[in-house]
Coordinates of C-alpha atoms and ligand atoms in Angstrom, one line a residue:
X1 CA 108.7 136.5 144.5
X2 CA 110.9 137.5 142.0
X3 CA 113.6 135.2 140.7
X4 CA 117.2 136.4 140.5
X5 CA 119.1 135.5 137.1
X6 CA 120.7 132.2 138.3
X7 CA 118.1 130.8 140.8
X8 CA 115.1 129.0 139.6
X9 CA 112.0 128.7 141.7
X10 CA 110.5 125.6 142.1
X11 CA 106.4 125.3 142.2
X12 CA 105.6 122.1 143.4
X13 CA 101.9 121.2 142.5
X14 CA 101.9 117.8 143.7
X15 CA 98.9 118.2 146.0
X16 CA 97.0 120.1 143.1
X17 CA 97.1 118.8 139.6
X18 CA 99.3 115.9 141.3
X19 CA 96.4 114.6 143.5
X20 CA 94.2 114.7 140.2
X21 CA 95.8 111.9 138.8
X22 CA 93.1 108.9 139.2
X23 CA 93.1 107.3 142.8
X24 CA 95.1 110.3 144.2
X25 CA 92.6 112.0 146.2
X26 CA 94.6 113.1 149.5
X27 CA 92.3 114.1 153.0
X28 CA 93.8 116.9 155.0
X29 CA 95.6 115.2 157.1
X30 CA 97.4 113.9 154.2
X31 CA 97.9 116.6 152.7
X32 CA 99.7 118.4 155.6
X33 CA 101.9 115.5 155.8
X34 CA 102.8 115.7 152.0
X35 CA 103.1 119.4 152.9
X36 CA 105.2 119.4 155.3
X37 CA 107.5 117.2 153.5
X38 CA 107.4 119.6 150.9
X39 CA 108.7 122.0 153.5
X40 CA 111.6 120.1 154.4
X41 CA 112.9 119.4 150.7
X42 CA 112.9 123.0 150.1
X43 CA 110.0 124.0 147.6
X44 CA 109.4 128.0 146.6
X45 CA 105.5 127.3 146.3
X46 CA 102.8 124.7 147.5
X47 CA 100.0 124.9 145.0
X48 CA 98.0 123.2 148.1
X49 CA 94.4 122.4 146.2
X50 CA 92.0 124.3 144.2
X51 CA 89.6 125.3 147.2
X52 CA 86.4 125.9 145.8
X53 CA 86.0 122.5 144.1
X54 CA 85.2 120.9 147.4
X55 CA 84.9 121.9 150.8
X56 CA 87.3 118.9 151.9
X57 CA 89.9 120.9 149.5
X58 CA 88.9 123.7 150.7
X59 CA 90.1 122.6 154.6
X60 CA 92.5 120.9 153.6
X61 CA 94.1 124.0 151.5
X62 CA 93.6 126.0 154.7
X63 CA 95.0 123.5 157.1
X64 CA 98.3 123.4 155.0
X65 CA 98.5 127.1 155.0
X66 CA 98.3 126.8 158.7
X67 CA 101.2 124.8 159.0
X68 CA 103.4 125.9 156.3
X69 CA 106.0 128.4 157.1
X70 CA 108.8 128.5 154.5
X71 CA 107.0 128.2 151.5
X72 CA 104.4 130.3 149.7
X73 CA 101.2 128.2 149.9
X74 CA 98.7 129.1 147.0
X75 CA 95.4 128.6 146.4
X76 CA 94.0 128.0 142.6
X77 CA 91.0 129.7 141.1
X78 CA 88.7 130.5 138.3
X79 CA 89.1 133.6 136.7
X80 CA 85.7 133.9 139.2
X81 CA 84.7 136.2 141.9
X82 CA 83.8 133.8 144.2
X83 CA 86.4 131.2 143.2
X84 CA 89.2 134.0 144.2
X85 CA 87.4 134.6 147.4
X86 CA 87.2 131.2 148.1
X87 CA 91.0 130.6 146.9
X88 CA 91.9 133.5 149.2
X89 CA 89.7 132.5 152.4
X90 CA 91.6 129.0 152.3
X91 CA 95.4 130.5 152.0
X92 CA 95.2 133.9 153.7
X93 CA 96.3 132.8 157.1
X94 CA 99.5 131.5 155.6
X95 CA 102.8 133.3 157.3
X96 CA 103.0 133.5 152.6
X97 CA 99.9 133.4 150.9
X98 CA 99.2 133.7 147.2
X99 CA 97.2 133.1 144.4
X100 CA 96.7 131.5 141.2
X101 CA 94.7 132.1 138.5
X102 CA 93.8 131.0 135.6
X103 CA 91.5 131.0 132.2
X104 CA 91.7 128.8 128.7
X105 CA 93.5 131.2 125.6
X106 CA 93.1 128.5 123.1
X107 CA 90.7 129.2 120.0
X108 CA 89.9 125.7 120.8
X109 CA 88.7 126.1 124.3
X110 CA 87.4 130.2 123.8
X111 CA 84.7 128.0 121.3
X112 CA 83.9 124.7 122.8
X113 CA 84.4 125.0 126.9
X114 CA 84.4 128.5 127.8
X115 CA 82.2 130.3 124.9
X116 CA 83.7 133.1 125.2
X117 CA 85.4 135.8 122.6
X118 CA 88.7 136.9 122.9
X119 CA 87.7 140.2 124.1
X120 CA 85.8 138.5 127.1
X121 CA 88.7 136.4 128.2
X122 CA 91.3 139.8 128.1
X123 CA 88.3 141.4 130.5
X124 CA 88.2 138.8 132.6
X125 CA 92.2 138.4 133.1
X126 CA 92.4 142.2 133.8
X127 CA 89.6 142.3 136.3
X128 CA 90.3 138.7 138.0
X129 CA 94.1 139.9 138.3
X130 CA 93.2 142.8 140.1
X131 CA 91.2 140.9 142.8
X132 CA 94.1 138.7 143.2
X133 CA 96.4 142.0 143.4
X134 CA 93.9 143.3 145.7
X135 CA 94.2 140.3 148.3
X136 CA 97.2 138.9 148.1
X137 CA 101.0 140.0 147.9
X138 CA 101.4 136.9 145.3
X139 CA 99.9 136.8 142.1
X140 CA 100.2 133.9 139.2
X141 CA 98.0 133.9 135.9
X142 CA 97.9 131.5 133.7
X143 CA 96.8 130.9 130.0
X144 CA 95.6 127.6 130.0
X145 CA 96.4 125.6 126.6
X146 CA 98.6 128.4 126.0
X147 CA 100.8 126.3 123.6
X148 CA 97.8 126.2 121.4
X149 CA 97.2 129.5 121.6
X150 CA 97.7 132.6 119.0
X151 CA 101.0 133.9 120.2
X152 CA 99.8 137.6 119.8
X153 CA 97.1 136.9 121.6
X154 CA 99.3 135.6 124.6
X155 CA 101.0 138.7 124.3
X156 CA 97.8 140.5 125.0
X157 CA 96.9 138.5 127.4
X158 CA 99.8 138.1 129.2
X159 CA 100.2 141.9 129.2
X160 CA 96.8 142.6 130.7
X161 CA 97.8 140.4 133.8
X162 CA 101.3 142.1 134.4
X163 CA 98.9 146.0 134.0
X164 CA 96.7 144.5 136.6
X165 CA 99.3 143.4 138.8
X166 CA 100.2 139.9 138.4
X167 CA 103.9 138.8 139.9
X168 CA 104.3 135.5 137.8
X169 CA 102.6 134.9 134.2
X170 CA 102.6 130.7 133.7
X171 CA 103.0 129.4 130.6
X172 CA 101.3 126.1 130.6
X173 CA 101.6 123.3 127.8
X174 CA 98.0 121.8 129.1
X175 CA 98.0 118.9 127.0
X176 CA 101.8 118.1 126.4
X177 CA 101.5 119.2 122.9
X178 CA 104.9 121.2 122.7
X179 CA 108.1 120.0 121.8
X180 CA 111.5 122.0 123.1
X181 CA 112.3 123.8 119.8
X182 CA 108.7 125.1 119.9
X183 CA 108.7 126.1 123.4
X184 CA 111.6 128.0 123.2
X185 CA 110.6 130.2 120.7
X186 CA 107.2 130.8 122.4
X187 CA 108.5 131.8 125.8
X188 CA 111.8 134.0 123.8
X189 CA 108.9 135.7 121.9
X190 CA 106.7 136.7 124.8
X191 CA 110.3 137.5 126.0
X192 CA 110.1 139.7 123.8
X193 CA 106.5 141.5 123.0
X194 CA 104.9 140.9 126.7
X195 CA 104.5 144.8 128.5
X196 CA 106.7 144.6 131.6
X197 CA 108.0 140.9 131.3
X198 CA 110.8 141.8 132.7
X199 CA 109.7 143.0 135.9
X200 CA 107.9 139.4 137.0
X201 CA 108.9 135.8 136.8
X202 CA 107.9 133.8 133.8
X203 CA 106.9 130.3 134.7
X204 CA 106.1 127.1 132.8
X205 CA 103.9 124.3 133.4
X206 CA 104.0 121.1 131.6
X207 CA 102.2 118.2 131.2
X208 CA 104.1 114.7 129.9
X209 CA 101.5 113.3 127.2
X210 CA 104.3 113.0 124.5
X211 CA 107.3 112.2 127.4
X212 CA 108.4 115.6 127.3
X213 CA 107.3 117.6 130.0
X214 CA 110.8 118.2 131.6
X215 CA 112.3 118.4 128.5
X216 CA 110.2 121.2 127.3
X217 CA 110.8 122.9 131.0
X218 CA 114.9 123.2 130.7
X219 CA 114.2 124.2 127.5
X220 CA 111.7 127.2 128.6
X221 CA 114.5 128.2 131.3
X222 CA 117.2 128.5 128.5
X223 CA 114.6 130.8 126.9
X224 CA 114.3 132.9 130.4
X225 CA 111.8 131.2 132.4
X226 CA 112.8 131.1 135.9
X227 CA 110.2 129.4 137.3
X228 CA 108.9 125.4 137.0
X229 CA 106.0 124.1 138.2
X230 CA 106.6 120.2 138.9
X231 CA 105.3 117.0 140.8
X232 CA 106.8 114.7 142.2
X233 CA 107.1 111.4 141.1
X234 CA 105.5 113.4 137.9
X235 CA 102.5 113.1 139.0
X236 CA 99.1 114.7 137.6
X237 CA 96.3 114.9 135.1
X238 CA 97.0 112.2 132.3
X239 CA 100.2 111.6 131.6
X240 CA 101.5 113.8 135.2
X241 CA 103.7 116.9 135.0
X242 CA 107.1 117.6 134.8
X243 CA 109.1 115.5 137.2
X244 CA 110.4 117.7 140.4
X245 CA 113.6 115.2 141.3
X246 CA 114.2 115.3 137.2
X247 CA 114.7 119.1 136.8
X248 CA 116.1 119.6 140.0
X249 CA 118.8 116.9 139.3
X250 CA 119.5 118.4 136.0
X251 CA 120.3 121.8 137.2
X252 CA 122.5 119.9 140.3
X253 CA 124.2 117.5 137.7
X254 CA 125.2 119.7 135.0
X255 CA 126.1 122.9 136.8
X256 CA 128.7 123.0 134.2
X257 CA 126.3 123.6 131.6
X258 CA 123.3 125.7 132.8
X259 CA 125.1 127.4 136.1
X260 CA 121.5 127.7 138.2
X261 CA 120.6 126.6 141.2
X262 CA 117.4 125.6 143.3
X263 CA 116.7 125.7 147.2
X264 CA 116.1 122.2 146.9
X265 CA 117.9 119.6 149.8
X266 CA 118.3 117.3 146.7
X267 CA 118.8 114.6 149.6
X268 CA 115.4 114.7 150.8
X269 CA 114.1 113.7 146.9
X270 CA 113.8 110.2 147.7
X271 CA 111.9 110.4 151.2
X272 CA 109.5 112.9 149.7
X273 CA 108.8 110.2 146.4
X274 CA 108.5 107.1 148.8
X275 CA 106.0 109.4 151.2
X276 CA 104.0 110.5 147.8
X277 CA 103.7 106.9 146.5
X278 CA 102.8 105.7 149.6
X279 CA 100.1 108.1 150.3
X280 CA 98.5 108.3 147.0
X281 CA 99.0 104.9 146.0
X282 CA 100.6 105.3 143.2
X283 CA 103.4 103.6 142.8
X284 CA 106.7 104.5 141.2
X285 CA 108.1 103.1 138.2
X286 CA 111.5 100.8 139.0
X287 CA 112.9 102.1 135.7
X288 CA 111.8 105.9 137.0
X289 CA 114.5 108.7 136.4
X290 CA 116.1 109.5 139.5
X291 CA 114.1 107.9 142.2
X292 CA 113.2 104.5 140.3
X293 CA 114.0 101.3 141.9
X294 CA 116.4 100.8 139.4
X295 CA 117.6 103.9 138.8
X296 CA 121.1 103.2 140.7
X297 CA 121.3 99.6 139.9
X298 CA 124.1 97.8 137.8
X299 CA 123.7 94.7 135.7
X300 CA 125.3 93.9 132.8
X301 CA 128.4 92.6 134.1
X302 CA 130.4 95.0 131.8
X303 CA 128.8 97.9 133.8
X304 CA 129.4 96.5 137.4
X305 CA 133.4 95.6 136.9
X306 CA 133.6 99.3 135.9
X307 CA 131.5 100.6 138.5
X308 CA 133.4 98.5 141.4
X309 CA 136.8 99.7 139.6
X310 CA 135.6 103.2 139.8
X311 CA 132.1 104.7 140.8
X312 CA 131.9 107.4 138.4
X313 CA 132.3 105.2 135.0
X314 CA 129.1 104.4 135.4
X315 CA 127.1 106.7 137.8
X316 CA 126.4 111.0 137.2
X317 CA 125.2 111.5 140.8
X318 CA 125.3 109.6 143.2
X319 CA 122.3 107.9 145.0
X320 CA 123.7 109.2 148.7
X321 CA 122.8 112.7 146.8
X322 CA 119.3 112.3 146.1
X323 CA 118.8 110.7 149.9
X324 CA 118.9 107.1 148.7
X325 CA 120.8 105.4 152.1
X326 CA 122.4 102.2 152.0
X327 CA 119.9 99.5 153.3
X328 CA 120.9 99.2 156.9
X329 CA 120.3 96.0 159.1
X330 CA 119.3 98.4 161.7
X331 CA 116.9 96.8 164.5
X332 CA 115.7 93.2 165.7
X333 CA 113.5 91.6 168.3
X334 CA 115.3 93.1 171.2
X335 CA 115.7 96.7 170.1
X336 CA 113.6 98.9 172.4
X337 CA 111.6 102.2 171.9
X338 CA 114.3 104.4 172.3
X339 CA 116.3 102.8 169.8
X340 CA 114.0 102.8 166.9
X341 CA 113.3 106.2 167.8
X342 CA 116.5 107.4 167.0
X343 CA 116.4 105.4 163.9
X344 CA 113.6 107.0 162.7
X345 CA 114.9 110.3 163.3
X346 CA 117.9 109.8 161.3
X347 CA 115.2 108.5 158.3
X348 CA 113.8 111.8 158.9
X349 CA 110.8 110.3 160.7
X350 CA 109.4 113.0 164.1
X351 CA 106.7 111.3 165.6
X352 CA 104.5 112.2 168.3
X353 CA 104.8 109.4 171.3
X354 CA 101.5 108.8 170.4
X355 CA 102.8 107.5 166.6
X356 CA 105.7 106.5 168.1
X357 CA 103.8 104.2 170.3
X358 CA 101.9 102.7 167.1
X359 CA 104.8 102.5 165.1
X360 CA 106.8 100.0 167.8
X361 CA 103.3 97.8 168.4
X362 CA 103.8 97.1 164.5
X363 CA 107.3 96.5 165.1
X364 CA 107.0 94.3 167.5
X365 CA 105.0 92.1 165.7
X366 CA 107.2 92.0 162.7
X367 CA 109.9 91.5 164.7
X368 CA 108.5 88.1 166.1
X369 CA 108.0 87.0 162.4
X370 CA 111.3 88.6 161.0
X371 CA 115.0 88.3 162.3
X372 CA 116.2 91.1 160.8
X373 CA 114.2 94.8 160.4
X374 CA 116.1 96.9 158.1
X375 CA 115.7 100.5 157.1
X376 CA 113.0 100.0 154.6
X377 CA 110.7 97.9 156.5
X378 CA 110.8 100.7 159.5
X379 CA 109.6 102.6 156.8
X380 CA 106.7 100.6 155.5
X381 CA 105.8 100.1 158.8
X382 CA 105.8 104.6 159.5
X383 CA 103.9 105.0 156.2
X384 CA 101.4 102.4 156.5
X385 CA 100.5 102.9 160.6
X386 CA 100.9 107.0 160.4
X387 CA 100.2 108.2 156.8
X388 CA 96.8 107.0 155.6
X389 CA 93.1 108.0 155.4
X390 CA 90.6 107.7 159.0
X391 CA 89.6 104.0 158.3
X392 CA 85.8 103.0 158.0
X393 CA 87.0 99.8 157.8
X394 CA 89.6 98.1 160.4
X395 CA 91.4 94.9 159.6
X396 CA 91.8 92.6 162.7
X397 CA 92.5 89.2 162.1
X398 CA 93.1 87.0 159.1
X399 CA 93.2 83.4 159.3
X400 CA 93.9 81.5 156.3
X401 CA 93.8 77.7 155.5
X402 CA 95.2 76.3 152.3
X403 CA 97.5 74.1 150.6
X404 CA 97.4 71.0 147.9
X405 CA 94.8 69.6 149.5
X406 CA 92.3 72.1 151.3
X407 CA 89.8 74.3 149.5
X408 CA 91.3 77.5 150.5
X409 CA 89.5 79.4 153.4
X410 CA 89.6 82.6 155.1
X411 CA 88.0 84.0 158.4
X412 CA 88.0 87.4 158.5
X413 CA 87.3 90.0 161.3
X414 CA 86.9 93.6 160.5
X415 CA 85.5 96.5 162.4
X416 CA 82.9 98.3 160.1
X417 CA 82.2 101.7 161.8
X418 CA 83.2 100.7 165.1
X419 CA 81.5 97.3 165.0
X420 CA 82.7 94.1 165.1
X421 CA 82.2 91.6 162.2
X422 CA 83.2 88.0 161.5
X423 CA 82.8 85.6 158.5
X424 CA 84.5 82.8 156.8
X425 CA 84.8 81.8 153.1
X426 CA 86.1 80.4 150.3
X427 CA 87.9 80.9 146.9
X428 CA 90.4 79.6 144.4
X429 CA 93.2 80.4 145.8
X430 CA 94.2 81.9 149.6
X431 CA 94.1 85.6 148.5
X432 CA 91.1 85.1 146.7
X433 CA 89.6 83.6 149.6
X434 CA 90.7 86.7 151.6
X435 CA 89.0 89.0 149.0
X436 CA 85.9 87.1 148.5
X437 CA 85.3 86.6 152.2
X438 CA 86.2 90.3 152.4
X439 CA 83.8 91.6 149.8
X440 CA 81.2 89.0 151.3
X441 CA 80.8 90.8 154.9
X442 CA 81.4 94.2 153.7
X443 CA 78.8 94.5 150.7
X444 CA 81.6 96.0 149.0
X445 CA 81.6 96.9 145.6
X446 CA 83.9 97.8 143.4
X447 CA 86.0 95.9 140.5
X448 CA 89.2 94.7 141.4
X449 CA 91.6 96.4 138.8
X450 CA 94.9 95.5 139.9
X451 CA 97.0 93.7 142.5
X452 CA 100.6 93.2 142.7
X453 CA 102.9 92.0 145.1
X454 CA 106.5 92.8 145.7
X455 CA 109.4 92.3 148.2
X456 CA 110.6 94.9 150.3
X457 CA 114.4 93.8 150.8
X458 CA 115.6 90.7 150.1
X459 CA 114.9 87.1 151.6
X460 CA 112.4 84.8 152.3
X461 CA 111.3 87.0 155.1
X462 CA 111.5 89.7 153.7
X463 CA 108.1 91.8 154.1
X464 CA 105.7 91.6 151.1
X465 CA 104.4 95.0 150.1
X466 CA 100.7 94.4 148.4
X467 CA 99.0 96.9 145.8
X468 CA 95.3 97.0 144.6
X469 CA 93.7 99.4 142.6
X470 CA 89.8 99.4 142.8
X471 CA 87.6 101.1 140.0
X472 CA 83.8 102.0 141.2
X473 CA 82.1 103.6 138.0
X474 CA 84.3 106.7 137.3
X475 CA 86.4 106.8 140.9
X476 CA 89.6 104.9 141.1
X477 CA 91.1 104.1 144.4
X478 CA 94.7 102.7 145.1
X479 CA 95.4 100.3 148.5
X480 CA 98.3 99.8 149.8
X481 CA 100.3 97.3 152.6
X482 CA 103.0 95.4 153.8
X483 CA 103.6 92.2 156.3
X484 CA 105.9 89.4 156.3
X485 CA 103.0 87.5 155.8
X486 CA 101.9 88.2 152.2
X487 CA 98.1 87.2 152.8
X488 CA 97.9 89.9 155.6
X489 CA 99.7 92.3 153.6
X490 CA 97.1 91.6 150.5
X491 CA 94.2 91.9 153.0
X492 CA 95.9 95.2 154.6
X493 CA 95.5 96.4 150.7
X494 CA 92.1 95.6 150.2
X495 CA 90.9 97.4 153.4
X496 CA 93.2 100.5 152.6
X497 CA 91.9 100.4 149.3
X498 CA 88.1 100.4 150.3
X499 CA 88.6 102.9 153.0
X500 CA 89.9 105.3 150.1
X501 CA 87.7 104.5 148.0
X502 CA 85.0 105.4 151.1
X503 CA 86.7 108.8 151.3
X504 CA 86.4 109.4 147.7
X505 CA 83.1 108.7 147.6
X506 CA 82.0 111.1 150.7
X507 CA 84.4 113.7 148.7
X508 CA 82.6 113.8 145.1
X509 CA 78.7 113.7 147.2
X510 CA 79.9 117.5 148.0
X511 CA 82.0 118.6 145.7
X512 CA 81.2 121.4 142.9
X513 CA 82.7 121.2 139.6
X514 CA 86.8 120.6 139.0
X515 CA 88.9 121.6 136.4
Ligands
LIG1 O1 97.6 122.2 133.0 C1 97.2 123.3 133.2 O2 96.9 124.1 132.3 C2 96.9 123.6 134.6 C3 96.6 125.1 134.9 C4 95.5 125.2 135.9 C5 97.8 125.8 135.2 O3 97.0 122.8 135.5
LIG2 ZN1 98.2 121.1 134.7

């Protein structure tokens, strides 16, 4: 895929270096779901995994390319034989397959990690390339650490891939080392000395370690770059990656300035963040660019009589644009199936009558407890009943006695592995009751890292939305859920938590080295 002058391609890498941010680890049928999202919003490329790091990554790469249709899907690798196979077994069936590949440039990594000369890596590119070119229509190399790279050597390097027959050369800032002066001049130099750079797309990958990833990105596309290679949420390895809804919206908000475009459907950016954060537990900033919490809200009192007087003294896009509805009171005890059906639907929500039927049991039950279900609790309620890992664990009831003058106790049923348990405890407080009693009948152990409570909309009612993050050794896993009642919602996190953490652990007992 070549990019014409005024269109930039947008990567999206959210389910490869994005699920290698810590707790992010997505199963298959996650990551079709992410995928499909993906789909909808518009992306050029789904860097779907790195298959030969684990055989779960492996199906799950495959499973994506079997359901994909209107993106390429593409599968990372080693500068290896078998990686490429392995890449290529996992993406071929793809109605657009491709391939990525990739090998350290940096003096820095030739010595310490790869041991390699220079003359080695420039062999390796050539013959890697030309399996790639071999296999696939689509073809990406990358020079990993490239911005610490000799430049001349890039040049080599980069020329060897076009000889061999690669389609897109990547530029990546590995580390988030660059700034946007510096990264200009690289990619206008290569611009200039790189053999047939004119005949493929030059792409950029940047990681945020100094807050600069998308920064350094526009600043590569003013240099010629036409492709980006983006998260979203800016998610990934450290720091993340450059933002997807953040160089998107630039190119949408200042077409004055830049006059290029995307395929993106900017108004699918915000169901796409809230279906990433939900599934991978990482939540999003409320001060986040673009799809932040905050990021349309008005408070100084200066801002809001302007604002009210006239939308545009205070707001560049607005947040209808980016798929930010108004809250709606939408449903309530006596809404039926068929109504929150069509709800859903216009949320962007297709279930299967099977989800469907799961979705309205939860609703039901919230809709006992709560007058009034609006948008974003039919929301919680989709993400937490139809997008999460196969359980190990089951919650079934909590029951929870406390106050000023009760020790606080819990009794807890949960289903481990299709049996039922029951036990009771105590603890300092209700949720730490919960927990211990949790931790108690389980034999689970991990420490608990995190936990933070918020309110979904407003109101006394309102549903409570629970995090937890749990840390076992070197494996981080991120819980999530949501009730009116904030004790169930903190026990729904627990158990989601632990059931990723399960997954995890089942994941790294098979899995061959990663990046
Ligand atoms: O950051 C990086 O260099 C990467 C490469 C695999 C492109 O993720
Ligand atoms: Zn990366």
């Amino acid at each position: 895929m070549k990019a014409s002058q005024d269109r930039i391609i947008i990567f999206d890498t959210t389910l490869r270096d994005g699920e290698q941010s810590p707790g992010a680890s997505m199963d298959v049928h996650e990551k079709v779901l992410v995928a499909k999202q993906l789909e909808i919003l518009g992306v050029d490329k789904i860097e779907a995994g790195f298959p030969v790091s684990s055989p779960g990554d492996f199906d799950a790469v495959q499973a994506v390319a079997h359901e994909v249709n209107k993106a390429i899907i593409v599968g990372l690798c080693r500068t290896r034989d078998d990686d490429i196979k392995t890449a290529w077994n996992a993406v071929k069936d793809a109605a657009m397959p491709g391939l990525h590949t990739f090998i350290a440039t940096s003096d820095i990594h030739l010595k310490y990690k790869l041991r390699m000369s220079k003359d080695e890596v420039l062999k390796s590119v050539t013959e890697s390339v030309g399996i790639c070119h071999e296999l696939s229509p689509s073809v990406e190399f990358s020079a990993e650490d490239a911005t610490r790279s000799d430049w001349d050597f890039l040049v080599d390097v980069f020329s060897a891939a076009i000889q061999a027959g690669a389609d897109t050369i990547n530029v990546p800032d590995t580390v988030g080392y660059t700034n946007p002066q510096e990264f200009f001049n690289l990619i206008s130099y290569l611009k200039k000395k790189v053999k047939g750079i004119n005949d493929v797309t030059v792409s950029v990958h940047c990681h945020n370690d100094l807050g600069l990833a998308t920064s350094n990105s526009i600043s590569a596309v003013l240099a010629g770059a036409r492709q980006i290679e983006c998260t979203i949420n800016g998610i990934g390895e450290r720091a993340g990656n450059t933002s997807l809804e953040e160089a998107v919206m630039i190119f949408n908000v200042r077409k004055d300035l830049y006059n290029l475009y995307t395929g993106i459907d900017t108004t699918q950016i915000f169901p796409t963040s809230r279906l990433v954060s939900h599934i991978t537990g990482i939540p999003v900033q409320p001060n986040k660019a673009i799809v932040g919490a905050n990021a349309f809200a008005h408070e100084a009192g200066i801002h809001q009589d302007g604002y009210l007087k006239e939308r545009s003294t205070y707001e560049i896009m607005t947040p209808e644009a980016v798929g930010i509805g108004k809250t709606h009171l939408v449903l309530g005890k006596h809404s039926g199936k068929h109504a929150l059906n069509k709800r859903l639907e216009s949320l962007g929500y297709h279930l299967s009558d099977k989800d469907l039927l799961k979705v309205f049991n939860r609703f039901k039950v919230i809709s006992d407890k709560k007058k009034e279900i609006y948008d974003a609790d039919i929301e919680a309620i989709v993400l937490e009943e139809i997008y999460r890992v196969p359980d190990k664990y089951e919650l079934k009831h909590i029951n929870v006695n406390s106050g000023t003058v009760v020790v606080p106790t819990a009794t807890v049923q949960i289903v481990v592995d299709g049996e039922t348990i029951k036990e009771a405890g105590f603890g300092n407080g209700p949720v730490d009751a919960v927990y211990k009693t949790i931790i108690k009948m389980t034999g689970f152990n991990a420490e608990l890292k995190r936990f933070s409570v918020s309110s979904i909309t407003g109101g006394t009612d309102a549903q409570g939305e629970v995090t937890v993050e749990l840390m076992d050794q070197d494996m981080v896993s991120v819980g999530q859920g949501s009730d009116p009642d904030i004790l169930v919602a903190a026990a729904r996190a627990l158990v989601n938590a632990m059931n990723r953490m399960e997954f995890m652990k089942a994941k790294k007992s098979v899995e061959s080295p990663r990046l």
